[in-house]
């Protein structure tokens, strides 16, 4: 819980463009629901992951680095092998979308 509060506080300190980028990443993760926990999950369920992705983008992370993030995400957080395979396919599409968002917000 404390992690979610810290992230919420950090987001409040961002400038408007960065807030939009973070919120867009969070929306993509929430709509995608890679952990399969919606619709019962809270709105901030994906905040820690969205924050990690946001930080990667702000550090000029490449699509390869974002792809590696998703590979690690899938390997460590998704335990169903069938779901993991679907996740990895979806991650390729989400990587492209998120990188385009970052370029647009830059």
mmCIF file with all atom_site columns, C-alpha atoms in Angstrom:
data_model
loop_
_atom_site.group_PDB
_atom_site.id
_atom_site.type_symbol
_atom_site.label_atom_id
_atom_site.label_alt_id
_atom_site.label_comp_id
_atom_site.label_asym_id
_atom_site.label_entity_id
_atom_site.label_seq_id
_atom_site.pdbx_PDB_ins_code
_atom_site.Cartn_x
_atom_site.Cartn_y
_atom_site.Cartn_z
_atom_site.occupancy
_atom_site.B_iso_or_equiv
_atom_site.pdbx_formal_charge
_atom_site.auth_seq_id
_atom_site.auth_comp_id
_atom_site.auth_asym_id
_atom_site.auth_atom_id
_atom_site.pdbx_PDB_model_num
ATOM 1   C CA . UNK A 1 1   ? 0.000   0.000   0.000   1.00 0.00 ? 1   UNK A CA 1
ATOM 2   C CA . UNK A 1 2   ? 2.804   2.418   0.842   1.00 0.00 ? 2   UNK A CA 1
ATOM 3   C CA . UNK A 1 3   ? 4.277   1.908   -2.620  1.00 0.00 ? 3   UNK A CA 1
ATOM 4   C CA . UNK A 1 4   ? 1.014   3.031   -4.230  1.00 0.00 ? 4   UNK A CA 1
ATOM 5   C CA . UNK A 1 5   ? 0.920   6.155   -2.053  1.00 0.00 ? 5   UNK A CA 1
ATOM 6   C CA . UNK A 1 6   ? 4.530   7.022   -2.922  1.00 0.00 ? 6   UNK A CA 1
ATOM 7   C CA . UNK A 1 7   ? 3.794   6.655   -6.623  1.00 0.00 ? 7   UNK A CA 1
ATOM 8   C CA . UNK A 1 8   ? 0.630   8.757   -6.323  1.00 0.00 ? 8   UNK A CA 1
ATOM 9   C CA . UNK A 1 9   ? 2.695   11.472  -4.582  1.00 0.00 ? 9   UNK A CA 1
ATOM 10  C CA . UNK A 1 10  ? 5.388   11.319  -7.267  1.00 0.00 ? 10  UNK A CA 1
ATOM 11  C CA . UNK A 1 11  ? 2.808   11.628  -10.020 1.00 0.00 ? 11  UNK A CA 1
ATOM 12  C CA . UNK A 1 12  ? 1.393   14.763  -8.369  1.00 0.00 ? 12  UNK A CA 1
ATOM 13  C CA . UNK A 1 13  ? 4.839   16.356  -8.656  1.00 0.00 ? 13  UNK A CA 1
ATOM 14  C CA . UNK A 1 14  ? 5.176   15.734  -12.403 1.00 0.00 ? 14  UNK A CA 1
ATOM 15  C CA . UNK A 1 15  ? 4.640   18.450  -14.967 1.00 0.00 ? 15  UNK A CA 1
ATOM 16  C CA . UNK A 1 16  ? 1.500   18.205  -17.083 1.00 0.00 ? 16  UNK A CA 1
ATOM 17  C CA . UNK A 1 17  ? 3.101   16.376  -20.035 1.00 0.00 ? 17  UNK A CA 1
ATOM 18  C CA . UNK A 1 18  ? 4.719   13.809  -17.779 1.00 0.00 ? 18  UNK A CA 1
ATOM 19  C CA . UNK A 1 19  ? 1.453   13.270  -15.906 1.00 0.00 ? 19  UNK A CA 1
ATOM 20  C CA . UNK A 1 20  ? -0.274  12.618  -19.208 1.00 0.00 ? 20  UNK A CA 1
ATOM 21  C CA . UNK A 1 21  ? 2.415   10.134  -20.227 1.00 0.00 ? 21  UNK A CA 1
ATOM 22  C CA . UNK A 1 22  ? 2.192   8.290   -16.905 1.00 0.00 ? 22  UNK A CA 1
ATOM 23  C CA . UNK A 1 23  ? -1.615  8.244   -17.017 1.00 0.00 ? 23  UNK A CA 1
ATOM 24  C CA . UNK A 1 24  ? -1.568  6.987   -20.616 1.00 0.00 ? 24  UNK A CA 1
ATOM 25  C CA . UNK A 1 25  ? 0.822   4.167   -19.697 1.00 0.00 ? 25  UNK A CA 1
ATOM 26  C CA . UNK A 1 26  ? -1.308  3.287   -16.678 1.00 0.00 ? 26  UNK A CA 1
ATOM 27  C CA . UNK A 1 27  ? -4.461  3.301   -18.816 1.00 0.00 ? 27  UNK A CA 1
ATOM 28  C CA . UNK A 1 28  ? -2.829  0.987   -21.372 1.00 0.00 ? 28  UNK A CA 1
ATOM 29  C CA . UNK A 1 29  ? -1.736  -1.425  -18.648 1.00 0.00 ? 29  UNK A CA 1
ATOM 30  C CA . UNK A 1 30  ? -5.159  -1.330  -16.953 1.00 0.00 ? 30  UNK A CA 1
ATOM 31  C CA . UNK A 1 31  ? -7.111  -1.849  -20.171 1.00 0.00 ? 31  UNK A CA 1
ATOM 32  C CA . UNK A 1 32  ? -4.706  -4.561  -21.269 1.00 0.00 ? 32  UNK A CA 1
ATOM 33  C CA . UNK A 1 33  ? -4.932  -6.229  -17.846 1.00 0.00 ? 33  UNK A CA 1
ATOM 34  C CA . UNK A 1 34  ? -1.952  -8.557  -18.356 1.00 0.00 ? 34  UNK A CA 1
ATOM 35  C CA . UNK A 1 35  ? -2.315  -10.038 -14.873 1.00 0.00 ? 35  UNK A CA 1
ATOM 36  C CA . UNK A 1 36  ? -5.947  -10.925 -15.560 1.00 0.00 ? 36  UNK A CA 1
ATOM 37  C CA . UNK A 1 37  ? -7.265  -9.279  -12.404 1.00 0.00 ? 37  UNK A CA 1
ATOM 38  C CA . UNK A 1 38  ? -9.822  -6.834  -13.839 1.00 0.00 ? 38  UNK A CA 1
ATOM 39  C CA . UNK A 1 39  ? -12.592 -5.913  -13.345 1.00 0.00 ? 39  UNK A CA 1
ATOM 40  C CA . UNK A 1 40  ? -12.116 -6.473  -9.601  1.00 0.00 ? 40  UNK A CA 1
ATOM 41  C CA . UNK A 1 41  ? -8.805  -4.631  -9.352  1.00 0.00 ? 41  UNK A CA 1
ATOM 42  C CA . UNK A 1 42  ? -8.524  -1.073  -8.013  1.00 0.00 ? 42  UNK A CA 1
ATOM 43  C CA . UNK A 1 43  ? -7.788  1.779   -10.429 1.00 0.00 ? 43  UNK A CA 1
ATOM 44  C CA . UNK A 1 44  ? -4.207  2.006   -9.250  1.00 0.00 ? 44  UNK A CA 1
ATOM 45  C CA . UNK A 1 45  ? -3.423  -1.720  -9.499  1.00 0.00 ? 45  UNK A CA 1
ATOM 46  C CA . UNK A 1 46  ? -0.972  -1.183  -12.354 1.00 0.00 ? 46  UNK A CA 1
ATOM 47  C CA . UNK A 1 47  ? 0.621   1.989   -10.926 1.00 0.00 ? 47  UNK A CA 1
ATOM 48  C CA . UNK A 1 48  ? 3.899   0.277   -9.922  1.00 0.00 ? 48  UNK A CA 1
ATOM 49  C CA . UNK A 1 49  ? 4.324   -1.185  -13.410 1.00 0.00 ? 49  UNK A CA 1
ATOM 50  C CA . UNK A 1 50  ? 3.233   2.022   -15.134 1.00 0.00 ? 50  UNK A CA 1
ATOM 51  C CA . UNK A 1 51  ? 5.759   3.922   -12.998 1.00 0.00 ? 51  UNK A CA 1
ATOM 52  C CA . UNK A 1 52  ? 8.573   1.554   -13.978 1.00 0.00 ? 52  UNK A CA 1
ATOM 53  C CA . UNK A 1 53  ? 7.656   1.939   -17.653 1.00 0.00 ? 53  UNK A CA 1
ATOM 54  C CA . UNK A 1 54  ? 7.340   5.712   -17.287 1.00 0.00 ? 54  UNK A CA 1
ATOM 55  C CA . UNK A 1 55  ? 10.821  5.859   -15.699 1.00 0.00 ? 55  UNK A CA 1
ATOM 56  C CA . UNK A 1 56  ? 12.253  3.738   -18.490 1.00 0.00 ? 56  UNK A CA 1
ATOM 57  C CA . UNK A 1 57  ? 10.745  6.089   -21.085 1.00 0.00 ? 57  UNK A CA 1
ATOM 58  C CA . UNK A 1 58  ? 12.014  9.195   -19.278 1.00 0.00 ? 58  UNK A CA 1
ATOM 59  C CA . UNK A 1 59  ? 15.499  7.644   -19.253 1.00 0.00 ? 59  UNK A CA 1
ATOM 60  C CA . UNK A 1 60  ? 15.221  7.412   -23.064 1.00 0.00 ? 60  UNK A CA 1
ATOM 61  C CA . UNK A 1 61  ? 14.593  3.693   -23.009 1.00 0.00 ? 61  UNK A CA 1
ATOM 62  C CA . UNK A 1 62  ? 14.403  2.060   -26.401 1.00 0.00 ? 62  UNK A CA 1
ATOM 63  C CA . UNK A 1 63  ? 11.750  -0.302  -27.686 1.00 0.00 ? 63  UNK A CA 1
ATOM 64  C CA . UNK A 1 64  ? 14.254  -3.123  -27.065 1.00 0.00 ? 64  UNK A CA 1
ATOM 65  C CA . UNK A 1 65  ? 14.557  -2.102  -23.411 1.00 0.00 ? 65  UNK A CA 1
ATOM 66  C CA . UNK A 1 66  ? 10.798  -1.852  -23.063 1.00 0.00 ? 66  UNK A CA 1
ATOM 67  C CA . UNK A 1 67  ? 10.474  -5.262  -24.710 1.00 0.00 ? 67  UNK A CA 1
ATOM 68  C CA . UNK A 1 68  ? 12.980  -6.642  -22.190 1.00 0.00 ? 68  UNK A CA 1
ATOM 69  C CA . UNK A 1 69  ? 10.934  -5.109  -19.368 1.00 0.00 ? 69  UNK A CA 1
ATOM 70  C CA . UNK A 1 70  ? 7.828   -6.898  -20.623 1.00 0.00 ? 70  UNK A CA 1
ATOM 71  C CA . UNK A 1 71  ? 9.772   -10.141 -21.049 1.00 0.00 ? 71  UNK A CA 1
ATOM 72  C CA . UNK A 1 72  ? 10.840  -9.938  -17.391 1.00 0.00 ? 72  UNK A CA 1
ATOM 73  C CA . UNK A 1 73  ? 7.319   -8.897  -16.364 1.00 0.00 ? 73  UNK A CA 1
ATOM 74  C CA . UNK A 1 74  ? 5.872   -11.957 -18.078 1.00 0.00 ? 74  UNK A CA 1
ATOM 75  C CA . UNK A 1 75  ? 8.526   -14.286 -16.709 1.00 0.00 ? 75  UNK A CA 1
ATOM 76  C CA . UNK A 1 76  ? 8.163   -13.177 -13.102 1.00 0.00 ? 76  UNK A CA 1
ATOM 77  C CA . UNK A 1 77  ? 4.502   -12.211 -12.756 1.00 0.00 ? 77  UNK A CA 1
ATOM 78  C CA . UNK A 1 78  ? 2.540   -14.502 -15.052 1.00 0.00 ? 78  UNK A CA 1
ATOM 79  C CA . UNK A 1 79  ? 2.509   -18.122 -14.002 1.00 0.00 ? 79  UNK A CA 1
ATOM 80  C CA . UNK A 1 80  ? 0.052   -19.699 -16.429 1.00 0.00 ? 80  UNK A CA 1
ATOM 81  C CA . UNK A 1 81  ? 2.100   -20.855 -19.447 1.00 0.00 ? 81  UNK A CA 1
ATOM 82  C CA . UNK A 1 82  ? -0.740  -20.391 -21.922 1.00 0.00 ? 82  UNK A CA 1
ATOM 83  C CA . UNK A 1 83  ? -1.382  -16.870 -20.646 1.00 0.00 ? 83  UNK A CA 1
ATOM 84  C CA . UNK A 1 84  ? 2.356   -16.132 -20.754 1.00 0.00 ? 84  UNK A CA 1
ATOM 85  C CA . UNK A 1 85  ? 2.501   -16.963 -24.474 1.00 0.00 ? 85  UNK A CA 1
ATOM 86  C CA . UNK A 1 86  ? -0.476  -14.687 -25.202 1.00 0.00 ? 86  UNK A CA 1
ATOM 87  C CA . UNK A 1 87  ? 1.068   -11.982 -23.018 1.00 0.00 ? 87  UNK A CA 1
ATOM 88  C CA . UNK A 1 88  ? 4.333   -12.009 -24.965 1.00 0.00 ? 88  UNK A CA 1
ATOM 89  C CA . UNK A 1 89  ? 2.470   -11.566 -28.253 1.00 0.00 ? 89  UNK A CA 1
ATOM 90  C CA . UNK A 1 90  ? 0.397   -8.726  -26.805 1.00 0.00 ? 90  UNK A CA 1
ATOM 91  C CA . UNK A 1 91  ? 3.523   -7.141  -25.309 1.00 0.00 ? 91  UNK A CA 1
ATOM 92  C CA . UNK A 1 92  ? 4.965   -6.575  -28.787 1.00 0.00 ? 92  UNK A CA 1
ATOM 93  C CA . UNK A 1 93  ? 1.922   -4.507  -29.735 1.00 0.00 ? 93  UNK A CA 1
ATOM 94  C CA . UNK A 1 94  ? 1.875   -2.614  -26.424 1.00 0.00 ? 94  UNK A CA 1
ATOM 95  C CA . UNK A 1 95  ? 5.585   -1.816  -26.757 1.00 0.00 ? 95  UNK A CA 1
ATOM 96  C CA . UNK A 1 96  ? 4.922   -0.078  -30.080 1.00 0.00 ? 96  UNK A CA 1
ATOM 97  C CA . UNK A 1 97  ? 1.964   1.858   -28.665 1.00 0.00 ? 97  UNK A CA 1
ATOM 98  C CA . UNK A 1 98  ? 3.850   3.003   -25.558 1.00 0.00 ? 98  UNK A CA 1
ATOM 99  C CA . UNK A 1 99  ? 6.946   4.066   -27.525 1.00 0.00 ? 99  UNK A CA 1
ATOM 100 C CA . UNK A 1 100 ? 4.743   6.110   -29.874 1.00 0.00 ? 100 UNK A CA 1
ATOM 101 C CA . UNK A 1 101 ? 3.079   7.768   -26.868 1.00 0.00 ? 101 UNK A CA 1
ATOM 102 C CA . UNK A 1 102 ? 6.471   8.683   -25.456 1.00 0.00 ? 102 UNK A CA 1
ATOM 103 C CA . UNK A 1 103 ? 7.542   10.217  -28.776 1.00 0.00 ? 103 UNK A CA 1
ATOM 104 C CA . UNK A 1 104 ? 4.316   12.194  -28.975 1.00 0.00 ? 104 UNK A CA 1
ATOM 105 C CA . UNK A 1 105 ? 4.689   13.532  -25.414 1.00 0.00 ? 105 UNK A CA 1
ATOM 106 C CA . UNK A 1 106 ? 8.385   14.434  -25.854 1.00 0.00 ? 106 UNK A CA 1
#
